Amino acid sequence: MSTERLRKTLKRVEEFRVYHGLPVNHEPILAFPITAVEAHANHFEEELKEYQEAATAAGRIDAAVDLFIFAVGTQLHAGTLRINGAYRDWE
């Protein structure tokens, strides 16, 4: 994936979260709520199970893409994606 395509993908995940009223933090949350940690972990577990049980390549790709989106969303929620510079310079 090219850098430009990754930039657009990250921005789309952020836009999706904003549209659906999901948290996007521009500063790190030092005390990330345990309820948020558990919610994110549940999403990851669900998608990992879907990946493991997929009978087709399309099913595995779908689950892998969802895992990526959840990972980016988790970092946006925690405000940590911008800290390491991986996103800040792409706006």
PDB file of N, CA and C in Angstrom, residues 13-68:
ATOM      1  N   VAL A  13     -11.177   6.074   8.057  1.00  0.00           N
ATOM      2  CA  VAL A  13     -11.535   5.442   9.333  1.00  0.00           C
ATOM      3  C   VAL A  13     -11.913   6.528  10.338  1.00  0.00           C
ATOM      4  N   GLU A  14     -11.139   7.604  10.371  1.00  0.00           N
ATOM      5  CA  GLU A  14     -11.465   8.702  11.278  1.00  0.00           C
ATOM      6  C   GLU A  14     -12.831   9.299  10.931  1.00  0.00           C
ATOM      7  N   GLU A  15     -13.096   9.529   9.652  1.00  0.00           N
ATOM      8  CA  GLU A  15     -14.386  10.084   9.228  1.00  0.00           C
ATOM      9  C   GLU A  15     -15.537   9.154   9.592  1.00  0.00           C
ATOM     10  N   PHE A  16     -15.335   7.852   9.439  1.00  0.00           N
ATOM     11  CA  PHE A  16     -16.350   6.862   9.806  1.00  0.00           C
ATOM     12  C   PHE A  16     -16.670   6.975  11.293  1.00  0.00           C
ATOM     13  N   ARG A  17     -15.628   7.067  12.115  1.00  0.00           N
ATOM     14  CA  ARG A  17     -15.831   7.149  13.561  1.00  0.00           C
ATOM     15  C   ARG A  17     -16.570   8.433  13.934  1.00  0.00           C
ATOM     16  N   VAL A  18     -16.194   9.537  13.338  1.00  0.00           N
ATOM     17  CA  VAL A  18     -16.863  10.810  13.622  1.00  0.00           C
ATOM     18  C   VAL A  18     -18.330  10.735  13.201  1.00  0.00           C
ATOM     19  N   TYR A  19     -18.584  10.224  12.008  1.00  0.00           N
ATOM     20  CA  TYR A  19     -19.958  10.120  11.483  1.00  0.00           C
ATOM     21  C   TYR A  19     -20.846   9.293  12.408  1.00  0.00           C
ATOM     22  N   HIS A  20     -20.287   8.231  12.963  1.00  0.00           N
ATOM     23  CA  HIS A  20     -21.063   7.329  13.818  1.00  0.00           C
ATOM     24  C   HIS A  20     -20.990   7.703  15.304  1.00  0.00           C
ATOM     25  N   GLY A  21     -20.408   8.845  15.597  1.00  0.00           N
ATOM     26  CA  GLY A  21     -20.354   9.314  16.978  1.00  0.00           C
ATOM     27  C   GLY A  21     -19.392   8.542  17.863  1.00  0.00           C
ATOM     28  N   LEU A  22     -18.407   7.900  17.248  1.00  0.00           N
ATOM     29  CA  LEU A  22     -17.411   7.143  18.009  1.00  0.00           C
ATOM     30  C   LEU A  22     -16.249   8.069  18.381  1.00  0.00           C
ATOM     31  N   PRO A  23     -15.617   7.828  19.506  1.00  0.00           N
ATOM     32  CA  PRO A  23     -14.566   8.734  19.973  1.00  0.00           C
ATOM     33  C   PRO A  23     -13.353   8.797  19.045  1.00  0.00           C
ATOM     34  N   VAL A  24     -12.891  10.020  18.835  1.00  0.00           N
ATOM     35  CA  VAL A  24     -11.628  10.293  18.158  1.00  0.00           C
ATOM     36  C   VAL A  24     -10.933  11.338  19.013  1.00  0.00           C
ATOM     37  N   ASN A  25      -9.806  10.993  19.562  1.00  0.00           N
ATOM     38  CA  ASN A  25      -9.066  11.902  20.440  1.00  0.00           C
ATOM     39  C   ASN A  25      -7.773  12.336  19.775  1.00  0.00           C
ATOM     40  N   HIS A  26      -7.499  13.617  19.892  1.00  0.00           N
ATOM     41  CA  HIS A  26      -6.293  14.167  19.267  1.00  0.00           C
ATOM     42  C   HIS A  26      -5.136  14.277  20.249  1.00  0.00           C
ATOM     43  N   GLU A  27      -5.396  13.937  21.478  1.00  0.00           N
ATOM     44  CA  GLU A  27      -4.368  13.860  22.512  1.00  0.00           C
ATOM     45  C   GLU A  27      -4.500  12.497  23.177  1.00  0.00           C
ATOM     46  N   PRO A  28      -3.428  11.929  23.654  1.00  0.00           N
ATOM     47  CA  PRO A  28      -3.505  10.600  24.269  1.00  0.00           C
ATOM     48  C   PRO A  28      -4.326  10.599  25.554  1.00  0.00           C
ATOM     49  N   ILE A  29      -5.078   9.548  25.722  1.00  0.00           N
ATOM     50  CA  ILE A  29      -5.817   9.328  26.955  1.00  0.00           C
ATOM     51  C   ILE A  29      -4.913   8.494  27.854  1.00  0.00           C
ATOM     52  N   LEU A  30      -4.447   9.085  28.914  1.00  0.00           N
ATOM     53  CA  LEU A  30      -3.500   8.389  29.778  1.00  0.00           C
ATOM     54  C   LEU A  30      -4.158   7.288  30.590  1.00  0.00           C
ATOM     55  N   ALA A  31      -5.406   7.496  30.968  1.00  0.00           N
ATOM     56  CA  ALA A  31      -6.137   6.483  31.737  1.00  0.00           C
ATOM     57  C   ALA A  31      -7.287   5.970  30.862  1.00  0.00           C
ATOM     58  N   PHE A  32      -6.942   5.176  29.872  1.00  0.00           N
ATOM     59  CA  PHE A  32      -7.940   4.631  28.938  1.00  0.00           C
ATOM     60  C   PHE A  32      -8.909   3.762  29.734  1.00  0.00           C
ATOM     61  N   PRO A  33     -10.211   4.050  29.689  1.00  0.00           N
ATOM     62  CA  PRO A  33     -11.186   3.324  30.512  1.00  0.00           C
ATOM     63  C   PRO A  33     -11.179   1.817  30.232  1.00  0.00           C
ATOM     64  N   ILE A  34     -11.278   1.029  31.293  1.00  0.00           N
ATOM     65  CA  ILE A  34     -11.277  -0.427  31.140  1.00  0.00           C
ATOM     66  C   ILE A  34     -12.453  -0.877  30.285  1.00  0.00           C
ATOM     67  N   THR A  35     -13.564  -0.165  30.351  1.00  0.00           N
ATOM     68  CA  THR A  35     -14.717  -0.528  29.513  1.00  0.00           C
ATOM     69  C   THR A  35     -14.374  -0.380  28.036  1.00  0.00           C
ATOM     70  N   ALA A  36     -13.589   0.635  27.700  1.00  0.00           N
ATOM     71  CA  ALA A  36     -13.174   0.825  26.304  1.00  0.00           C
ATOM     72  C   ALA A  36     -12.206  -0.275  25.892  1.00  0.00           C
ATOM     73  N   VAL A  37     -11.280  -0.614  26.781  1.00  0.00           N
ATOM     74  CA  VAL A  37     -10.327  -1.693  26.493  1.00  0.00           C
ATOM     75  C   VAL A  37     -11.087  -2.990  26.231  1.00  0.00           C
ATOM     76  N   GLU A  38     -12.050  -3.294  27.081  1.00  0.00           N
ATOM     77  CA  GLU A  38     -12.834  -4.523  26.925  1.00  0.00           C
ATOM     78  C   GLU A  38     -13.655  -4.500  25.645  1.00  0.00           C
ATOM     79  N   ALA A  39     -14.256  -3.370  25.324  1.00  0.00           N
ATOM     80  CA  ALA A  39     -15.058  -3.272  24.097  1.00  0.00           C
ATOM     81  C   ALA A  39     -14.190  -3.496  22.860  1.00  0.00           C
ATOM     82  N   HIS A  40     -13.029  -2.860  22.842  1.00  0.00           N
ATOM     83  CA  HIS A  40     -12.121  -3.042  21.698  1.00  0.00           C
ATOM     84  C   HIS A  40     -11.646  -4.493  21.619  1.00  0.00           C
ATOM     85  N   ALA A  41     -11.305  -5.068  22.756  1.00  0.00           N
ATOM     86  CA  ALA A  41     -10.845  -6.460  22.775  1.00  0.00           C
ATOM     87  C   ALA A  41     -11.937  -7.400  22.261  1.00  0.00           C
ATOM     88  N   ASN A  42     -13.176  -7.145  22.622  1.00  0.00           N
ATOM     89  CA  ASN A  42     -14.286  -7.983  22.138  1.00  0.00           C
ATOM     90  C   ASN A  42     -14.415  -7.921  20.626  1.00  0.00           C
ATOM     91  N   HIS A  43     -14.253  -6.717  20.067  1.00  0.00           N
ATOM     92  CA  HIS A  43     -14.308  -6.582  18.606  1.00  0.00           C
ATOM     93  C   HIS A  43     -13.175  -7.368  17.940  1.00  0.00           C
ATOM     94  N   PHE A  44     -11.979  -7.256  18.509  1.00  0.00           N
ATOM     95  CA  PHE A  44     -10.842  -7.995  17.956  1.00  0.00           C
ATOM     96  C   PHE A  44     -11.088  -9.501  18.016  1.00  0.00           C
ATOM     97  N   GLU A  45     -11.559  -9.978  19.160  1.00  0.00           N
ATOM     98  CA  GLU A  45     -11.816 -11.411  19.317  1.00  0.00           C
ATOM     99  C   GLU A  45     -12.865 -11.903  18.318  1.00  0.00           C
ATOM    100  N   GLU A  46     -13.896 -11.112  18.125  1.00  0.00           N
ATOM    101  CA  GLU A  46     -14.949 -11.488  17.173  1.00  0.00           C
ATOM    102  C   GLU A  46     -14.396 -11.606  15.754  1.00  0.00           C
ATOM    103  N   GLU A  47     -13.588 -10.642  15.361  1.00  0.00           N
ATOM    104  CA  GLU A  47     -13.021 -10.673  14.007  1.00  0.00           C
ATOM    105  C   GLU A  47     -11.980 -11.770  13.855  1.00  0.00           C
ATOM    106  N   LEU A  48     -11.195 -12.030  14.900  1.00  0.00           N
ATOM    107  CA  LEU A  48     -10.242 -13.143  14.838  1.00  0.00           C
ATOM    108  C   LEU A  48     -10.970 -14.471  14.670  1.00  0.00           C
ATOM    109  N   LYS A  49     -12.077 -14.624  15.377  1.00  0.00           N
ATOM    110  CA  LYS A  49     -12.870 -15.841  15.237  1.00  0.00           C
ATOM    111  C   LYS A  49     -13.431 -15.949  13.826  1.00  0.00           C
ATOM    112  N   GLU A  50     -13.920 -14.826  13.309  1.00  0.00           N
ATOM    113  CA  GLU A  50     -14.439 -14.815  11.939  1.00  0.00           C
ATOM    114  C   GLU A  50     -13.335 -15.197  10.948  1.00  0.00           C
ATOM    115  N   TYR A  51     -12.131 -14.679  11.174  1.00  0.00           N
ATOM    116  CA  TYR A  51     -10.998 -15.006  10.315  1.00  0.00           C
ATOM    117  C   TYR A  51     -10.686 -16.504  10.374  1.00  0.00           C
ATOM    118  N   GLN A  52     -10.641 -17.042  11.589  1.00  0.00           N
ATOM    119  CA  GLN A  52     -10.320 -18.460  11.775  1.00  0.00           C
ATOM    120  C   GLN A  52     -11.372 -19.368  11.145  1.00  0.00           C
ATOM    121  N   GLU A  53     -12.613 -18.949  11.185  1.00  0.00           N
ATOM    122  CA  GLU A  53     -13.704 -19.786  10.695  1.00  0.00           C
ATOM    123  C   GLU A  53     -14.062 -19.541   9.236  1.00  0.00           C
ATOM    124  N   ALA A  54     -13.415 -18.580   8.609  1.00  0.00           N
ATOM    125  CA  ALA A  54     -13.737 -18.256   7.218  1.00  0.00           C
ATOM    126  C   ALA A  54     -13.474 -19.445   6.308  1.00  0.00           C
ATOM    127  N   ALA A  55     -14.437 -19.729   5.463  1.00  0.00           N
ATOM    128  CA  ALA A  55     -14.323 -20.858   4.546  1.00  0.00           C
ATOM    129  C   ALA A  55     -13.745 -20.445   3.193  1.00  0.00           C
ATOM    130  N   THR A  56     -13.642 -19.144   2.979  1.00  0.00           N
ATOM    131  CA  THR A  56     -13.156 -18.649   1.689  1.00  0.00           C
ATOM    132  C   THR A  56     -12.100 -17.579   1.893  1.00  0.00           C
ATOM    133  N   ALA A  57     -11.355 -17.321   0.835  1.00  0.00           N
ATOM    134  CA  ALA A  57     -10.367 -16.244   0.885  1.00  0.00           C
ATOM    135  C   ALA A  57     -11.069 -14.903   1.097  1.00  0.00           C
ATOM    136  N   ALA A  58     -12.220 -14.721   0.481  1.00  0.00           N
ATOM    137  CA  ALA A  58     -12.970 -13.475   0.642  1.00  0.00           C
ATOM    138  C   ALA A  58     -13.364 -13.272   2.103  1.00  0.00           C
ATOM    139  N   GLY A  59     -13.751 -14.325   2.773  1.00  0.00           N
ATOM    140  CA  GLY A  59     -14.106 -14.232   4.183  1.00  0.00           C
ATOM    141  C   GLY A  59     -12.917 -13.858   5.048  1.00  0.00           C
ATOM    142  N   ARG A  60     -11.751 -14.427   4.740  1.00  0.00           N
ATOM    143  CA  ARG A  60     -10.541 -14.095   5.491  1.00  0.00           C
ATOM    144  C   ARG A  60     -10.113 -12.652   5.224  1.00  0.00           C
ATOM    145  N   ILE A  61     -10.222 -12.235   3.986  1.00  0.00           N
ATOM    146  CA  ILE A  61      -9.873 -10.847   3.647  1.00  0.00           C
ATOM    147  C   ILE A  61     -10.798  -9.881   4.370  1.00  0.00           C
ATOM    148  N   ASP A  62     -12.097 -10.182   4.379  1.00  0.00           N
ATOM    149  CA  ASP A  62     -13.068  -9.332   5.063  1.00  0.00           C
ATOM    150  C   ASP A  62     -12.712  -9.190   6.545  1.00  0.00           C
ATOM    151  N   ALA A  63     -12.413 -10.299   7.191  1.00  0.00           N
ATOM    152  CA  ALA A  63     -12.067 -10.271   8.615  1.00  0.00           C
ATOM    153  C   ALA A  63     -10.757  -9.526   8.845  1.00  0.00           C
ATOM    154  N   ALA A  64      -9.778  -9.719   7.961  1.00  0.00           N
ATOM    155  CA  ALA A  64      -8.489  -9.040   8.112  1.00  0.00           C
ATOM    156  C   ALA A  64      -8.647  -7.527   7.953  1.00  0.00           C
ATOM    157  N   VAL A  65      -9.459  -7.104   6.996  1.00  0.00           N
ATOM    158  CA  VAL A  65      -9.715  -5.670   6.804  1.00  0.00           C
ATOM    159  C   VAL A  65     -10.413  -5.097   8.034  1.00  0.00           C
ATOM    160  N   ASP A  66     -11.395  -5.836   8.559  1.00  0.00           N
ATOM    161  CA  ASP A  66     -12.083  -5.377   9.772  1.00  0.00           C
ATOM    162  C   ASP A  66     -11.111  -5.250  10.941  1.00  0.00           C
ATOM    163  N   LEU A  67     -10.181  -6.192  11.072  1.00  0.00           N
ATOM    164  CA  LEU A  67      -9.179  -6.110  12.134  1.00  0.00           C
ATOM    165  C   LEU A  67      -8.324  -4.848  11.991  1.00  0.00           C
ATOM    166  N   PHE A  68      -7.943  -4.547  10.770  1.00  0.00           N
ATOM    167  CA  PHE A  68      -7.161  -3.337  10.504  1.00  0.00           C
ATOM    168  C   PHE A  68      -7.941  -2.099  10.918  1.00  0.00           C
TER     169      PHE A  68
END
